[in-house]
Amino acid sequence: MNYIDGFRNPEVAAQFVRMIAEQGRALAGQGRRVRIMEVCGSHTMAIGRYGIRQLLPENVELISGPGCPVCVTDPGYIDTAIALAGKGAILATFGDMIRVPGSDSDLTACRSGGGDVRVCYSPSAAVELARAHPEREVVFLAIGFETTIAPVVSIVEEALRAGVRNVSLLTAFKLVPPALHALLADKEIKIDAFLCPAHVSAIIGSRAYEPFAAAYRVPCVIAGFEPLDILYGVHGILGQALKNEARVENQYARVVRPEGNPKAQARIARYLEPVDASWRGIGVIPSSGLGLRTEFAAYDAERKFGLPVRPGRQHAGCRCGDVIKGKLRPTACALFAKVCNPDQPVGPCMVSAEGTCAAYFKYTLPEEKRGGGK
Ligand code: SF4
């Protein structure tokens, strides 16, 4: 058995399912339901792919939160990117941004209309593009959670080292802990525990969740992406619930340390500072984003072009905002699989490979109902 197969062992999984069923019965005996929010798009996909939701007792619910950076990006960000292309900039982006809707259009339409939009596979490609086109400005669409921030901000480091001035970042970096605070403070959303993200936790460390566990009395369990990781995580959460505990438990200790990754944290702090950030569906959360420090303003596309990102409009029928907050299952959206599918997405939660609507479409719909959608 190889390393990965060890985390997919069906007999061990069956044992976990039995233990979780027992925990569910014990909680039901106390008249309790447990709503566990995962805040990582890779968890959302793994839960769908391995059918984990269907393996849990009726009174244990997995709900998806704001775990996909593309999905939480405000439509106004896309509007500003399109405006930058209109000013002649080359837009460099990871592929998952290409079909994310802005208020009225997206980058695919922008490209069809003559905008220079290029898909990159690494941040350093933006600096290479800038060197290849010294007469043009290259703007990198810099979105992401803590996991991707350090590698993306290396564009500035690399540009400074090489003396490249015609590259800049349109930043919409987001931080997970402030979003968890905002969700817990919203009385309309019932969250009993967090299945904490794996990759983000590798950067920020398990200690970053201690304030939530203590202040809001919610168990926070960090888990990996394999099916046994997730089942083990759910088992840990239910174990805490039964004992009325609320602790941070790091079940992904093979990757995540209490202090996180100090090297990545130092690089982030060197170039970026906290800013208020607008999250699609949630609104502005104080100090929940990171923007370039003033000393690096020459690499900040908003300041360089005088084009600040302003809140945009989402499609009237799209419920991505409620999906992102865990208030609505995608299948309860009137457009789900009727008008909105991965081939013709109406909202970002259906566009992104890590979006909740895309996960439900791919893993809960029978083949014949998926039609052309993948
Ligand atoms: S199914 Fe489509 S329209 Fe509905 S919330 Fe999801 S992305 Fe938006």
XYZ file of C-alpha atoms and ligand atoms in Angstrom:
382
model
C 0.000 0.000 0.000
C 1.463 3.386 -0.933
C 1.390 6.488 1.243
C -1.809 7.967 -0.235
C -3.687 4.647 -0.312
C -3.131 4.507 3.440
C -5.419 7.536 3.766
C -8.068 5.919 1.544
C -8.222 2.522 3.201
C -11.893 1.396 2.966
C -11.766 -0.799 6.088
C -10.429 1.994 8.249
C -12.969 4.366 6.677
C -15.784 1.929 7.577
C -14.555 1.868 11.185
C -14.621 5.653 11.334
C -18.120 5.709 9.842
C -19.289 3.315 12.570
C -17.678 5.396 15.318
C -19.182 8.600 13.891
C -22.602 6.911 13.750
C -22.280 6.052 17.451
C -21.314 9.639 18.256
C -24.289 10.855 16.189
C -26.651 8.606 18.168
C -25.242 9.867 21.467
C -25.706 13.480 20.347
C -29.226 12.736 19.077
C -29.971 11.294 22.524
C -29.173 14.760 23.889
C -31.425 16.323 21.216
C -28.440 17.851 19.425
C -27.576 18.545 15.793
C -24.023 19.504 14.860
C -23.340 21.798 11.910
C -19.714 21.634 10.815
C -18.449 24.251 8.383
C -15.490 23.500 6.135
C -13.669 26.611 4.932
C -11.476 25.165 2.225
C -12.447 24.549 -1.394
C -10.284 21.427 -1.520
C -12.208 20.014 1.462
C -15.491 20.859 -0.283
C -14.369 18.969 -3.377
C -13.032 15.989 -1.396
C -16.265 15.749 0.639
C -18.259 15.635 -2.604
C -15.901 13.325 -4.433
C -15.771 10.688 -1.686
C -19.464 10.975 -0.776
C -18.595 11.817 2.835
C -21.748 13.856 3.441
C -23.842 10.735 2.741
C -21.835 8.677 5.237
C -22.705 10.891 8.205
C -25.641 10.556 10.604
C -28.716 12.662 9.869
C -27.962 15.034 12.784
C -24.400 15.764 11.640
C -24.286 18.261 8.812
C -21.343 19.401 6.714
C -21.823 22.899 5.316
C -19.470 24.722 3.000
C -18.151 28.168 3.882
C -15.995 30.797 2.165
C -13.200 28.420 1.222
C -12.722 29.325 -2.418
C -10.759 32.537 -3.113
C -12.270 32.969 -6.567
C -15.799 32.680 -5.170
C -15.349 35.370 -2.526
C -13.817 37.901 -4.938
C -16.121 40.884 -5.382
C -17.515 41.409 -8.913
C -16.091 44.949 -8.725
C -12.602 43.423 -8.842
C -13.339 41.912 -12.259
C -14.791 45.273 -13.367
C -11.498 46.985 -12.472
C -9.454 44.275 -14.225
C -11.518 44.792 -17.391
C -11.028 48.564 -17.110
C -7.249 48.019 -16.843
C -7.306 45.907 -20.015
C -9.203 48.785 -21.640
C -6.262 51.045 -20.761
C -3.920 48.738 -22.680
C -2.529 46.641 -19.826
C -1.714 42.968 -20.321
C -3.719 41.060 -17.711
C -1.875 38.014 -16.362
C -4.017 35.606 -14.377
C -4.443 32.062 -13.190
C -6.987 30.252 -15.369
C -9.782 30.012 -12.790
C -10.420 33.794 -12.973
C -11.178 33.790 -16.680
C -14.907 33.095 -16.393
C -15.664 34.726 -13.048
C -18.502 37.198 -13.600
C -18.007 40.886 -12.940
C -20.985 43.240 -12.775
C -21.656 43.110 -16.521
C -18.952 41.026 -18.140
C -16.026 38.654 -17.561
C -12.444 38.262 -18.718
C -13.383 35.807 -21.465
C -15.626 38.435 -23.064
C -12.941 41.042 -22.433
C -10.445 38.897 -24.361
C -12.921 38.293 -27.201
C -13.371 42.057 -27.403
C -9.625 42.601 -27.889
C -8.412 42.760 -24.279
C -4.983 41.197 -23.759
C -5.693 38.536 -21.107
C -3.090 35.825 -20.620
C -3.301 32.732 -18.456
C -0.180 32.109 -16.352
C 0.836 28.943 -14.545
C 3.167 30.634 -12.077
C 3.471 34.173 -10.677
C 6.986 34.567 -12.102
C 5.468 34.368 -15.606
C 4.148 37.904 -15.000
C 7.702 39.234 -14.603
C 8.808 37.352 -17.737
C 5.898 38.911 -19.639
C 6.894 42.371 -18.407
C 10.457 41.830 -19.594
C 9.242 40.617 -22.976
C 6.994 43.690 -23.375
C 8.873 46.627 -21.825
C 6.564 49.102 -23.584
C 3.440 47.646 -21.919
C 2.181 47.390 -18.333
C 1.556 43.861 -17.052
C -1.029 43.524 -14.275
C -1.156 40.275 -12.333
C -4.551 39.397 -10.833
C -3.378 38.734 -7.304
C -6.141 36.938 -5.431
C -5.923 34.160 -2.877
C -5.837 33.148 0.755
C -2.751 32.845 2.946
C -1.572 29.798 0.977
C -0.965 31.662 -2.258
C -0.114 35.122 -0.964
C 3.595 34.513 -0.325
C 4.346 33.046 -3.778
C 2.286 35.738 -5.542
C 3.920 38.608 -3.695
C 7.278 37.236 -4.848
C 6.439 39.005 -8.130
C 7.329 42.280 -6.403
C 10.501 40.781 -4.935
C 11.562 39.447 -8.326
C 10.684 42.678 -10.157
C 12.667 44.753 -7.632
C 15.671 42.472 -7.965
C 15.573 42.575 -11.768
C 14.766 46.300 -11.991
C 11.488 45.600 -13.804
C 9.049 48.516 -13.360
C 6.234 47.687 -15.777
C 4.561 45.019 -13.691
C 1.998 45.499 -10.925
C -0.492 43.570 -8.797
C -4.248 44.071 -8.617
C -4.602 42.715 -5.109
C -7.611 41.018 -3.535
C -5.793 38.876 -0.986
C -8.020 37.514 1.750
C -7.327 36.259 5.267
C -9.284 33.313 6.659
C -9.371 34.096 10.436
C -11.232 37.452 10.099
C -13.825 35.741 7.869
C -14.394 33.073 10.527
C -14.880 35.846 13.103
C -17.452 37.547 10.837
C -19.366 34.306 10.276
C -19.460 33.488 13.969
C -20.647 36.995 14.807
C -23.574 36.663 12.344
C -26.494 35.387 14.421
C -28.347 34.179 11.307
C -25.700 31.530 10.651
C -25.499 28.543 12.949
C -22.020 27.025 13.050
C -21.140 24.510 15.751
C -17.599 23.690 14.640
C -15.005 24.368 11.969
C -13.165 21.808 9.903
C -10.190 24.107 9.416
C -8.314 24.328 6.132
C -5.136 22.360 5.587
C -2.989 24.517 3.296
C -3.931 27.840 4.905
C -3.146 26.353 8.322
C 0.292 25.299 7.093
C 1.040 29.030 6.682
C -0.782 30.587 9.655
C -0.332 27.681 12.089
C -2.811 25.921 14.364
C -2.494 28.625 17.055
C -4.317 31.074 14.768
C -7.640 29.372 15.595
C -7.296 29.522 19.361
C -9.211 32.849 19.659
C -12.321 31.313 17.976
C -12.355 28.127 19.933
C -12.120 30.074 23.177
C -14.332 33.093 22.442
C -17.138 31.394 20.512
C -16.933 27.930 22.083
C -16.519 26.159 18.738
C -14.268 23.136 18.218
C -11.713 23.814 15.459
C -10.134 20.736 13.914
C -7.475 21.012 11.223
C -7.687 18.138 8.758
C -5.998 17.033 5.532
C -7.734 16.296 2.231
C -7.876 12.543 2.073
C -11.122 10.748 2.978
C -9.683 9.369 6.211
C -8.381 12.822 7.131
C -11.868 14.256 6.814
C -13.598 11.405 8.652
C -10.986 11.617 11.391
C -11.611 15.379 11.571
C -15.392 14.892 11.904
C -14.802 12.237 14.553
C -12.582 14.669 16.489
C -15.203 17.430 16.308
C -18.013 15.149 17.496
C -15.804 13.863 20.300
C -15.341 17.450 21.504
C -19.066 18.176 21.094
C -19.967 15.192 23.269
C -17.625 16.397 25.991
C -18.785 20.002 25.563
C -15.229 21.008 24.746
C -14.087 23.688 22.299
C -10.429 23.250 21.461
C -8.088 23.535 18.511
C -7.071 20.070 17.422
C -4.387 19.676 14.788
C -5.023 16.384 13.012
C -2.827 17.415 10.083
C 0.366 17.541 12.104
C 2.255 15.885 9.251
C 2.113 19.315 7.556
C 0.796 21.962 9.997
C 2.841 23.292 12.901
C 1.518 25.386 15.801
C 3.500 28.416 14.625
C 2.847 27.893 10.892
C 5.466 28.850 8.338
C 7.524 31.798 9.699
C 9.398 32.252 6.414
C 6.201 32.746 4.420
C 4.777 34.955 7.190
C 7.897 37.164 7.080
C 7.701 37.569 3.314
C 4.029 38.511 3.543
C 4.679 41.052 6.314
C 7.585 42.585 4.376
C 5.423 43.590 1.386
C 1.832 43.677 2.622
C -0.274 45.229 5.357
C -3.825 44.579 6.564
C -6.649 46.343 4.713
C -10.434 46.179 4.927
C -11.624 43.786 2.224
C -14.939 43.212 0.494
C -16.043 39.568 0.355
C -18.681 38.532 -2.146
C -21.837 37.788 -0.190
C -20.427 38.861 3.156
C -19.516 42.492 2.535
C -16.601 44.455 3.941
C -14.773 42.778 6.824
C -12.274 45.007 8.663
C -8.620 44.000 8.257
C -9.574 40.838 6.378
C -7.348 41.490 3.381
C -3.798 42.460 2.572
C -2.648 45.262 0.307
C 0.802 46.416 -0.779
C 2.591 48.702 1.652
C 2.929 52.332 0.529
C 6.638 51.888 -0.166
C 5.681 49.389 -2.892
C 2.957 51.597 -4.436
C 4.797 51.495 -7.768
C 3.730 47.849 -7.983
C 0.133 48.453 -6.939
C -2.123 48.548 -10.037
C -4.945 50.446 -8.289
C -2.628 53.282 -7.263
C -0.558 53.202 -10.439
C -3.612 53.570 -12.714
C -5.821 55.506 -10.291
C -8.492 52.820 -10.659
C -9.672 51.714 -7.205
C -11.752 48.544 -6.923
C -15.332 49.419 -5.971
C -18.091 46.998 -4.960
C -19.800 45.507 -8.021
C -23.159 43.847 -8.697
C -23.813 40.135 -8.869
C -26.436 38.479 -11.106
C -29.882 39.112 -9.614
C -30.849 35.438 -9.360
C -27.480 34.129 -8.178
C -27.380 33.085 -4.504
C -23.588 32.689 -4.258
C -23.528 35.081 -1.302
C -25.795 32.795 0.736
C -23.950 29.680 -0.462
C -20.629 31.182 0.655
C -22.047 31.922 4.119
C -23.398 28.391 4.495
C -26.995 29.653 4.568
C -28.103 27.877 1.414
C -27.261 24.611 -0.285
C -26.563 25.095 -4.010
C -29.415 22.737 -4.878
C -31.816 25.235 -3.263
C -30.798 27.948 -5.743
C -33.511 28.264 -8.403
C -30.872 28.473 -11.144
C -28.876 25.395 -10.094
C -28.498 22.954 -13.027
C -31.363 24.658 -14.852
C -29.722 27.844 -16.025
C -26.400 27.578 -14.190
C -23.902 24.776 -14.827
C -20.101 24.568 -15.165
C -20.309 25.196 -18.935
C -22.519 28.239 -18.489
C -21.894 29.454 -14.932
C -23.975 32.309 -13.585
C -21.948 32.802 -10.405
C -18.360 32.171 -9.279
C -19.355 29.233 -7.053
C -20.120 27.338 -10.272
C -17.043 28.629 -12.136
C -14.296 27.648 -9.800
C -12.915 24.134 -9.589
C -13.201 24.622 -5.807
C -16.640 26.230 -5.789
C -19.454 24.737 -3.723
C -21.994 24.846 -6.561
C -19.520 23.146 -8.913
C -18.909 20.432 -6.288
C -22.640 19.788 -5.865
C -23.128 19.767 -9.629
C -20.318 17.304 -10.197
C -20.922 14.960 -7.300
C -24.602 15.048 -6.383
C -26.343 15.159 -9.755
C -26.881 11.925 -11.654
C -25.054 11.787 -15.004
C -28.210 12.319 -17.109
C -29.056 15.533 -15.234
C -25.608 16.976 -15.754
C -26.217 17.308 -19.497
C -23.304 19.117 -21.083
C -21.923 20.302 -17.710
C -18.785 18.485 -16.562
S -26.142 27.610 -8.688
Fe -25.244 29.210 -9.972
S -26.616 30.947 -9.780
Fe -27.051 29.565 -8.061
S -25.752 30.263 -6.372
Fe -24.613 28.712 -7.478
S -23.381 29.844 -8.948
Fe -24.977 31.254 -8.253
